[in-house]
Coordinates of C-alpha atoms in Angstrom, one line a residue:
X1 CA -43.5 -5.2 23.7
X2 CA -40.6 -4.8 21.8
X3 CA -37.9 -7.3 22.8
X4 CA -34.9 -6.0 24.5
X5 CA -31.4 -7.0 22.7
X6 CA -28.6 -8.0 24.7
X7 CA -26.0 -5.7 26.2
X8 CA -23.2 -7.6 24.0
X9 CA -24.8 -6.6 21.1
X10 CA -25.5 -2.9 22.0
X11 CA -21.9 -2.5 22.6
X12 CA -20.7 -4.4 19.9
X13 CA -23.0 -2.7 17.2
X14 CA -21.1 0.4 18.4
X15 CA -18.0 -0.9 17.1
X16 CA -19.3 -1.0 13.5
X17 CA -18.8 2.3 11.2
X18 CA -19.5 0.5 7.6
X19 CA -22.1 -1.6 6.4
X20 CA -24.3 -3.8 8.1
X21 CA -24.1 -7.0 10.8
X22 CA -26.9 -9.2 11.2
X23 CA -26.3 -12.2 13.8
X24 CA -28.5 -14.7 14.1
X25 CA -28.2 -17.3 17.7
X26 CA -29.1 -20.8 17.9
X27 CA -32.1 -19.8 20.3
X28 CA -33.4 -18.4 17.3
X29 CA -32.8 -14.4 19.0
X30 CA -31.9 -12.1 15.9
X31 CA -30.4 -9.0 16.2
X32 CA -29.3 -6.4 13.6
X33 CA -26.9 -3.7 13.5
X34 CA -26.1 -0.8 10.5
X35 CA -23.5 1.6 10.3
X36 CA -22.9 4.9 9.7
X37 CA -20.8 4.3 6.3
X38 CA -21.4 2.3 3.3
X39 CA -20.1 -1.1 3.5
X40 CA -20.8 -4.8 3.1
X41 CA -24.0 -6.7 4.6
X42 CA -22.9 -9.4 6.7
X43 CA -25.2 -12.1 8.2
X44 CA -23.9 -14.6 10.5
X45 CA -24.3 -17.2 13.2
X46 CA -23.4 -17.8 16.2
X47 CA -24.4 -20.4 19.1
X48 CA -24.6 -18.0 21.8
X49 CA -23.7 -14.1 22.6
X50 CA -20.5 -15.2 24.9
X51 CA -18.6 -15.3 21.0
X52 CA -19.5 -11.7 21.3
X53 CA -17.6 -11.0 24.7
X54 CA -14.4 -12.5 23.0
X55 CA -15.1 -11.3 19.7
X56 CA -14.5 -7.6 21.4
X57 CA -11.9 -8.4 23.3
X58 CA -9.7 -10.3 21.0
X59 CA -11.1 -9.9 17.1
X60 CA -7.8 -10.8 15.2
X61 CA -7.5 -14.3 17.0
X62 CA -10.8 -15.1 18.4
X63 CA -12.9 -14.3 15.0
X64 CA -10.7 -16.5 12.7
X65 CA -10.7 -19.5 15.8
X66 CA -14.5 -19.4 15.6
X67 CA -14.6 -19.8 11.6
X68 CA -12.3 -22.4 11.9
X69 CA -14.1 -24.8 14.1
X70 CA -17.7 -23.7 12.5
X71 CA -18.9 -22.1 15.8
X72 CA -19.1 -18.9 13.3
X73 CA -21.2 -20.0 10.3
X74 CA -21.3 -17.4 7.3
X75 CA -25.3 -16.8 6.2
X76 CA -26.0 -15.2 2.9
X77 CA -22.5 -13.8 3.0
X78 CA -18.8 -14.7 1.1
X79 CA -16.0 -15.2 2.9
X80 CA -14.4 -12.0 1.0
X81 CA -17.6 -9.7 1.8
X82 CA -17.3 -11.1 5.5
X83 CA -13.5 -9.9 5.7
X84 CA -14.0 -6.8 4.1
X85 CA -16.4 -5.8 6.8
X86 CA -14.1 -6.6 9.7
X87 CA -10.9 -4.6 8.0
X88 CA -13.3 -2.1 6.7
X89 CA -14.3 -1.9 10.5
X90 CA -10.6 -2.3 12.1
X91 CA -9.6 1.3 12.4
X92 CA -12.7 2.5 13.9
X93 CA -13.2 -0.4 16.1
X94 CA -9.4 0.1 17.4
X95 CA -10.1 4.3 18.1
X96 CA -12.3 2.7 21.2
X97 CA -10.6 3.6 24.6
X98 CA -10.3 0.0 25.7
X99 CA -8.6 -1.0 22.2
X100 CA -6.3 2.4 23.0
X101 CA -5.7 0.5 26.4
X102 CA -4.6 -2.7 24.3
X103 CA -2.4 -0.8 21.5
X104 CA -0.5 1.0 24.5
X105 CA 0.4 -1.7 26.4
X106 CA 1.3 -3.7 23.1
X107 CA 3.5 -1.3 22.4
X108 CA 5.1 -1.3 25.6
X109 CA 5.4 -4.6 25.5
X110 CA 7.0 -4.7 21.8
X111 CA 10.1 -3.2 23.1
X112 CA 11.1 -6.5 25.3
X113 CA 10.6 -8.6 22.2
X114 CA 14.1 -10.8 21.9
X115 CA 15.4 -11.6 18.2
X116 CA 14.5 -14.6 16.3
X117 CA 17.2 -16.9 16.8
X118 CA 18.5 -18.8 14.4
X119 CA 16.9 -22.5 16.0
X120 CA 13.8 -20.6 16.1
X121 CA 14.0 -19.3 12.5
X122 CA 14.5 -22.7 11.4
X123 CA 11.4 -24.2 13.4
X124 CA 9.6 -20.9 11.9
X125 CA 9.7 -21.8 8.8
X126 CA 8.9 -25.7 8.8
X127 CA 5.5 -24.4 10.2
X128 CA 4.8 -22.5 7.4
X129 CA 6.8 -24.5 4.5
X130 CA 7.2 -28.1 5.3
X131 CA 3.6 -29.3 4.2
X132 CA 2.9 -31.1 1.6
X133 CA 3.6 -30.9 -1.8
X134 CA -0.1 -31.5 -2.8
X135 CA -0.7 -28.3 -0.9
X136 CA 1.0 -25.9 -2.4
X137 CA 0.6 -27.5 -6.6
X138 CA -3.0 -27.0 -6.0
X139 CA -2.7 -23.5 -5.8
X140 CA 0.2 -22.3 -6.9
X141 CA 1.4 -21.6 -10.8
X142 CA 3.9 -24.1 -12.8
X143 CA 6.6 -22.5 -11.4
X144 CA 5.5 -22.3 -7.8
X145 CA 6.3 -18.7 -7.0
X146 CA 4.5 -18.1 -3.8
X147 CA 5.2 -14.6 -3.8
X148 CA 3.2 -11.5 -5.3
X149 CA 2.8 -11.8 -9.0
X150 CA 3.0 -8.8 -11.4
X151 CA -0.1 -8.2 -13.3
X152 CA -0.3 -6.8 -16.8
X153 CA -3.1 -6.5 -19.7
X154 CA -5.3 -9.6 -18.1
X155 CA -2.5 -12.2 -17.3
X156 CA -3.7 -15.2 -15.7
X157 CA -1.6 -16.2 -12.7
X158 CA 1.0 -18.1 -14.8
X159 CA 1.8 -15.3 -16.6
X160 CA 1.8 -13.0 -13.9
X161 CA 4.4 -14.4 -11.7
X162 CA 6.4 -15.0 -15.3
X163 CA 6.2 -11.2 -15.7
X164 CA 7.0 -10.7 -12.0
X165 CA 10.4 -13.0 -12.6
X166 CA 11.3 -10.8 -15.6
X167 CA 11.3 -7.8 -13.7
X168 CA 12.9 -9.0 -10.7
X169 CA 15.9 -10.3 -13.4
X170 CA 15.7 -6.6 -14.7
X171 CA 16.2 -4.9 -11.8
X172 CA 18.5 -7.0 -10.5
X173 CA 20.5 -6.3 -14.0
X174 CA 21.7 -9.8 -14.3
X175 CA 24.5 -10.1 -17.0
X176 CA 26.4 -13.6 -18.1
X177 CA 29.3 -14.6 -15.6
X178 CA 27.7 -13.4 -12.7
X179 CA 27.2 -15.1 -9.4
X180 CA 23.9 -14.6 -7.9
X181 CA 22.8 -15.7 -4.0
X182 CA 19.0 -16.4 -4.1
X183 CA 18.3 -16.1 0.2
X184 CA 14.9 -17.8 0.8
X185 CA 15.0 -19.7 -2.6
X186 CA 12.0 -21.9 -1.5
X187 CA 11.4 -24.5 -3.7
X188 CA 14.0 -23.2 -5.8
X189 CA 12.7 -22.4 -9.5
X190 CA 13.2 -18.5 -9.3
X191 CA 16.8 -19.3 -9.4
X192 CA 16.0 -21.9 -12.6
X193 CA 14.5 -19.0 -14.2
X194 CA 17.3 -16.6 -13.9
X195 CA 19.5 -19.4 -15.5
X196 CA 17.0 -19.3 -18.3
X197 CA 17.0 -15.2 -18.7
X198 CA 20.4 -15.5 -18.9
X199 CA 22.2 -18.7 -18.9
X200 CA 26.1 -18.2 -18.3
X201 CA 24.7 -17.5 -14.5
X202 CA 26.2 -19.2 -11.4
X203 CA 23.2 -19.1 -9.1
X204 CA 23.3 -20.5 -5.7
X205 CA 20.0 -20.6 -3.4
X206 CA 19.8 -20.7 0.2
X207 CA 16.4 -21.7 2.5
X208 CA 15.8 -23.0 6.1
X209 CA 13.0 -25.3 4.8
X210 CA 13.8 -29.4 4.4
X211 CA 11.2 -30.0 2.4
X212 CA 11.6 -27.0 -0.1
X213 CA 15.6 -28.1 0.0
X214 CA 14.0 -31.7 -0.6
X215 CA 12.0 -30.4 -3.8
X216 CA 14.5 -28.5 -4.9
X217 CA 17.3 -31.3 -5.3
X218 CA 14.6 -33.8 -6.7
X219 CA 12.7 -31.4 -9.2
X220 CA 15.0 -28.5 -10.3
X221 CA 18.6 -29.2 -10.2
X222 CA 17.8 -32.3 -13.0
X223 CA 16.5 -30.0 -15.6
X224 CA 19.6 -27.1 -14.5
X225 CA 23.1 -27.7 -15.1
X226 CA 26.3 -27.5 -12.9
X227 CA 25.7 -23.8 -12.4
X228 CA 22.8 -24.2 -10.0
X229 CA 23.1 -25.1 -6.1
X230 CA 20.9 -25.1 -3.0
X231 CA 22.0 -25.7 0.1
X232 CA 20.3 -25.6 3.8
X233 CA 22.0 -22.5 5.4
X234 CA 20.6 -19.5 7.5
X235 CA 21.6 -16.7 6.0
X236 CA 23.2 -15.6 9.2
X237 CA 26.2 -18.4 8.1
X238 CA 26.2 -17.9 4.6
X239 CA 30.0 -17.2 3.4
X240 CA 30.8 -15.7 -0.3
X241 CA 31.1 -12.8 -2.2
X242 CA 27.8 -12.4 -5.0
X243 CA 27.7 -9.5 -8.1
X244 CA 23.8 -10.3 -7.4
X245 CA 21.9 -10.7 -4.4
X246 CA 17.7 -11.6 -4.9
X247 CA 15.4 -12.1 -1.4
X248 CA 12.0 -12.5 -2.4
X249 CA 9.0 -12.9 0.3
X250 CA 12.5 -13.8 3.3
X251 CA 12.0 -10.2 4.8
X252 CA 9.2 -11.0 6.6
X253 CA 10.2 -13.7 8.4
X254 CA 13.6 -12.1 9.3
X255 CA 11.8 -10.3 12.4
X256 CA 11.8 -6.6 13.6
X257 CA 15.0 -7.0 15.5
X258 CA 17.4 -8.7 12.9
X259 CA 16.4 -5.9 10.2
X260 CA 19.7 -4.1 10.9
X261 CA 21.5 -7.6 10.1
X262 CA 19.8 -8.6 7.7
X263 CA 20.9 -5.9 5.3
X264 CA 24.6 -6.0 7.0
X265 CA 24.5 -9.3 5.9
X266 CA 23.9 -8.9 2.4
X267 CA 26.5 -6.0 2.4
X268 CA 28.9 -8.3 3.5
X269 CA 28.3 -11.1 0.8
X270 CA 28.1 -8.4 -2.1
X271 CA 30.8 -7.7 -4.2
X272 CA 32.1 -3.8 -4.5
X273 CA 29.8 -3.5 -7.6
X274 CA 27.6 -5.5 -6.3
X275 CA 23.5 -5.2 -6.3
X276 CA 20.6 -6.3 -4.2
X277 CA 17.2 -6.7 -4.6
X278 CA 14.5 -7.0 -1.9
X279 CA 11.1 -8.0 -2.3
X280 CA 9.2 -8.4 0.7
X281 CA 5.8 -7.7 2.1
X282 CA 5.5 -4.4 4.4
X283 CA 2.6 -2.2 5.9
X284 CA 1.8 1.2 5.2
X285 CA 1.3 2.0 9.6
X286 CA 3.1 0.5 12.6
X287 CA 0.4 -1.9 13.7
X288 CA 1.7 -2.7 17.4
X289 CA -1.0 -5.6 17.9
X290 CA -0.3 -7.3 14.9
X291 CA -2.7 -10.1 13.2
X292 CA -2.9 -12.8 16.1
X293 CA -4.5 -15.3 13.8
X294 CA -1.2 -15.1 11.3
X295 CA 1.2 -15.3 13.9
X296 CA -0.8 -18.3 15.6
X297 CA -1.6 -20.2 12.8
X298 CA 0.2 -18.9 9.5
X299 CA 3.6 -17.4 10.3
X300 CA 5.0 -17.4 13.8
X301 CA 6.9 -14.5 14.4
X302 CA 6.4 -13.1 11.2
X303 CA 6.6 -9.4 11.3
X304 CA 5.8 -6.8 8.4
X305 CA 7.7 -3.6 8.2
X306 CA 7.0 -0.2 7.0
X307 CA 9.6 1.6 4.7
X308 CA 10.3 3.7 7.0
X309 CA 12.0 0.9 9.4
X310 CA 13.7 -0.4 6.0
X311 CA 15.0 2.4 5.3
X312 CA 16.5 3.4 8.6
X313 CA 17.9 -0.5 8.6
X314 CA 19.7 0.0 5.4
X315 CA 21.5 3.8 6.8
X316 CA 23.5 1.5 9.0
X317 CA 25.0 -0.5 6.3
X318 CA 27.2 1.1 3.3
X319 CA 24.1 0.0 0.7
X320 CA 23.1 2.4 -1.3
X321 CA 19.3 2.5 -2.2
X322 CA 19.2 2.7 -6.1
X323 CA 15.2 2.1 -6.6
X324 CA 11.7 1.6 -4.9
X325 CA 9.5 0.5 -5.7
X326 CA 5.4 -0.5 -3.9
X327 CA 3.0 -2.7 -5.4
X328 CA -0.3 -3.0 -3.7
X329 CA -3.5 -4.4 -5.8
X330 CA -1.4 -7.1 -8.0
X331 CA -1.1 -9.4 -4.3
X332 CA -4.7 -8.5 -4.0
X333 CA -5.1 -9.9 -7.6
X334 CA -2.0 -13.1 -6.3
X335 CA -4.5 -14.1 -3.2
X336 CA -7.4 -14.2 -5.1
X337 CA -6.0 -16.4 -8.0
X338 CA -4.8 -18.8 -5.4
X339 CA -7.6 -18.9 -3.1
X340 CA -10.1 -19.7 -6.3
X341 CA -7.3 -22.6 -7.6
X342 CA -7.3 -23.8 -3.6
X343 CA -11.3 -23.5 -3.1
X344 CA -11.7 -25.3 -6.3
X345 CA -9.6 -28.2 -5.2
X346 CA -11.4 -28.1 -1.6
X347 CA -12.0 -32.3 -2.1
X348 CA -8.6 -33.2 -2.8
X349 CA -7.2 -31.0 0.2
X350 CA -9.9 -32.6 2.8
X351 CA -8.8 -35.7 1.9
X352 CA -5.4 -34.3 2.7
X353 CA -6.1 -32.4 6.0
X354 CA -9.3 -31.7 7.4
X355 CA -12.4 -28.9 7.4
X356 CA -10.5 -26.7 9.9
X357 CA -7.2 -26.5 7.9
X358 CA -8.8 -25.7 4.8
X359 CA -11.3 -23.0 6.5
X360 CA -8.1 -22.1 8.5
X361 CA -6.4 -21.7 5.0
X362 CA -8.8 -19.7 3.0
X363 CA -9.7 -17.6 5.7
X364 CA -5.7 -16.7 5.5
X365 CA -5.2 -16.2 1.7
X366 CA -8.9 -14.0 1.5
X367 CA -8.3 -12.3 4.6
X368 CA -4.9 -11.0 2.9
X369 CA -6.2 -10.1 -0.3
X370 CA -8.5 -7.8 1.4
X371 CA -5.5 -6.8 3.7
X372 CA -3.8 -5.6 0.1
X373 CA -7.5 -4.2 -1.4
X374 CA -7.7 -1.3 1.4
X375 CA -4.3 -0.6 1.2
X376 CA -3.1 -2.1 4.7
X377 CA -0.4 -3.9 3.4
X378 CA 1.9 -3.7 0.4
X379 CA 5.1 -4.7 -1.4
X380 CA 8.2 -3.0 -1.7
X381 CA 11.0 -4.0 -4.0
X382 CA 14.2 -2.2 -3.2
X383 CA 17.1 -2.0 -5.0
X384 CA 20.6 -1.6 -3.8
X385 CA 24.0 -1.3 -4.5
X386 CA 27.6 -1.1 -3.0
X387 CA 29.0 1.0 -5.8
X388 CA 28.9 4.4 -5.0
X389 CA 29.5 5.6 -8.7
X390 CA 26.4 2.8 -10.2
X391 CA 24.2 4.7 -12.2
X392 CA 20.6 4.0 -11.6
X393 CA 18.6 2.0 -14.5
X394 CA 15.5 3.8 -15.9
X395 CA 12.4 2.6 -15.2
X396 CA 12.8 2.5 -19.0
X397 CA 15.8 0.4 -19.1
X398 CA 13.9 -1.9 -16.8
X399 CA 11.3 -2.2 -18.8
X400 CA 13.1 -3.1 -22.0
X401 CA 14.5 -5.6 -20.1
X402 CA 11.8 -7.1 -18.4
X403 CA 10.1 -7.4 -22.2
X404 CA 13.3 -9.6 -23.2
X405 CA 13.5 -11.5 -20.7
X406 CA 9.5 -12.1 -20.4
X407 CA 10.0 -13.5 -24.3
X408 CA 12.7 -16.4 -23.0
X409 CA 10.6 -17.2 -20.2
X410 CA 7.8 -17.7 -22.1
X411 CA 9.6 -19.4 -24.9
X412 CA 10.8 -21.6 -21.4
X413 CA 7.3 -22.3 -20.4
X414 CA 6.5 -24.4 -23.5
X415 CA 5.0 -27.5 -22.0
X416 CA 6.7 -26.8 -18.6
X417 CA 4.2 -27.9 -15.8
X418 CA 3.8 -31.3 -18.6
X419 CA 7.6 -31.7 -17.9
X420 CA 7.6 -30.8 -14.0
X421 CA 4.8 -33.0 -13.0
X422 CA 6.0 -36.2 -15.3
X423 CA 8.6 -36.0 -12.9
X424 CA 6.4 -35.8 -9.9

């Protein structure tokens, strides 16, 4: 007689439309589900069905928890074949009446959702940003850019996120003289690299993190000259007037309720000929249950935006949008380069933390390649000015100048992660 499979599994087998799931229990029990659509074949384990119950329930926190801790042990299967399964799955799996249950009241409850204040911000970003310096050189380029690179004719990651600083510079159509604000400078070598695109800039860069502040004072200002500055400061307080204003990756942690201030703000420190330029992470949907595991673990209170809520932000200011522009596979390509530099130095970082954070940590940067790969998420970069009468640069003119500029980074780059850590 055929044996009988449980009623979790039955009902969660029901939930998968591509590829297959195989889970395997510690009683030794094997059951084995295939969808309808092509997909990956996932095998995993588990020590009992109750994972199942809260698996259902609660996917975008409870499945990530249970990798963490090892209670969910991959067989057979890659991490990145494992999380292409579940966001292959997520659409289908959230048409199911209960999940239309969950989205509804998530969405009810999103409209009660207070601001991010600016203590909060603050205690926001040390989560995320005040870890160790070990952490993010073993991943990151020379220049640690922990932002989407730009990908071109098979650029490794250094050159990538070289290229990507080129073009920012070109949008942002830096010319000597200017003063340029960098808000969310992080450890503050984008604004060293506009200095060395053009270097009659006055740059000053503003974060919320002590330690990036910390890094930046001790590593970058030396090899800069008087023209650089960073200073601790929410952007909420920053006072000034900028010909250039450069946010890149800061968006996301504004949150969905300061959007409208945000781009007030930067209206407010730009100049009358001014120009902005926004790089930040958005979604292509409003997702009203968000990624519990990120905003647990990863980013609290981090929000993504679509354009369209960017866009209806930036009709209450007196901006004017020159240029956007959306970039999906090169952060695909970004994750991937830093979760193979981060996997391969898994014995340095578990001498550093232990197994869980560095599951906890791969199972973030994999989980958002594949986030990019189907098309969930993807980068905007939006140019704006206050001049009404700016004409708008070509996508030619760009280009030209994101080939110059590429050339003096690259001439810059001449033993430069030799020179950086000597220092550290």
């Amino acid at each position: 007689m055929a044996r009988r499979q449980p009623f979790i599994f039955t009902l969660f087998a029901k939930l998968i439309q591509y590829g297959s799931f195989e889970v395997r229990f510690a009683n030794g029990e094997t059951y084995k589900a295939n969808g309808a659509e092509k997909g990956p074949a996932v095998i995993i384990s588990l020590p009992s069905a109750w994972l199942l119950w809260r698996f259902i329930w609660r996917a975008d926190l409870t499945i990530p928890e249970a990798y963490m801790d090892g209670r969910l042990q991959l067989i057979d299967t890659s991490l990145e074949a494992f999380l292409r399964f579940l966001l292959l799955n997520k659409r289908y799996y959230q048409t199911r009446a209960f999940m239309r249950v969950r989205i509804k009241i998530a969405s009810f409850l999103s409209l009660f959702k207070s601001a991010i204040w600016q203590k909060q911000a603050k205690a926001n970003v040390a989560h995320h940003y005040d870890l160790t310096d070990a952490l993010y050189d073993c991943f990151l380029d020379k220049r640690r850019q922990y932002s989407c690179a730009y990908f071109r004719d098979g650029d490794d990651l250094d050159a990538a996120q070289l290229r990507k600083i080129a073009r920012l510079a070109a949008k942002l159509d830096i010319k000597s003289g200017q003063h340029i604000l960098d808000i969310g400078c992080g450890w503050g070598e984008f604004a060293r690299a506009l200095t060395d695109c053009e270097p009659n800039l006055n740059v000053t860069g503003i974060t919320l993190s002590e330690q990036q502040l910390a890094y930046a004072k001790q590593y970058v200002l030396p090899r800069t000259g008087n023209n650089v500055s960073f200073a601790l400061c929410d952007y909420r307080d920053h006072q000034g007037c900028y010909d250039r204003i450069i946010s890149v990756g800061m968006l996301e942690h504004v949150g969905q309720k300061q959007f409208k201030r945000y781009f007030q703000t930067i209206e407010n420190l730009l100049a009358d000929d001014g120009r902005a330029v926004i790089h930040a992470i958005g979604k292509q949907h409003k997702d009203p249950l968000g990624n519990g595991f990120i905003g647990k673990y990863i980013f609290p209170c981090g929000y993504l935006p679509t354009l369209a809520e960017l866009t209806e932000a930036i009709s209450h200011t007196n901006l004017h949008i020159l240029d956007i522009e959306a970039l999906h596979l090169h952060y695909r390509d970004t994750l991937l380069a830093w979760d193979r530099k981060f996997a391969a130095a898994k014995d340095e970082m578990l001498q550093l933390y232990d197994e869980k954070f560095y599951r906890m940590w791969r199972f973030y940067l994999v989980g958002c390649a594949i986030f990019f790969e189907l098309d969930e998420g993807v980068v905007y970069q939006i140019t704006c000015t206050t001049s009404h009468g700016e004409t708008p640069s070509t996508r030619d003119d760009i280009r030209q100048n994101e080939i110059r500029y590429l050339a003096k980074l690259w001439h810059k780059q001449i033993d430069y992660g030799k020179k950086r850590h000597s220092q550290t």
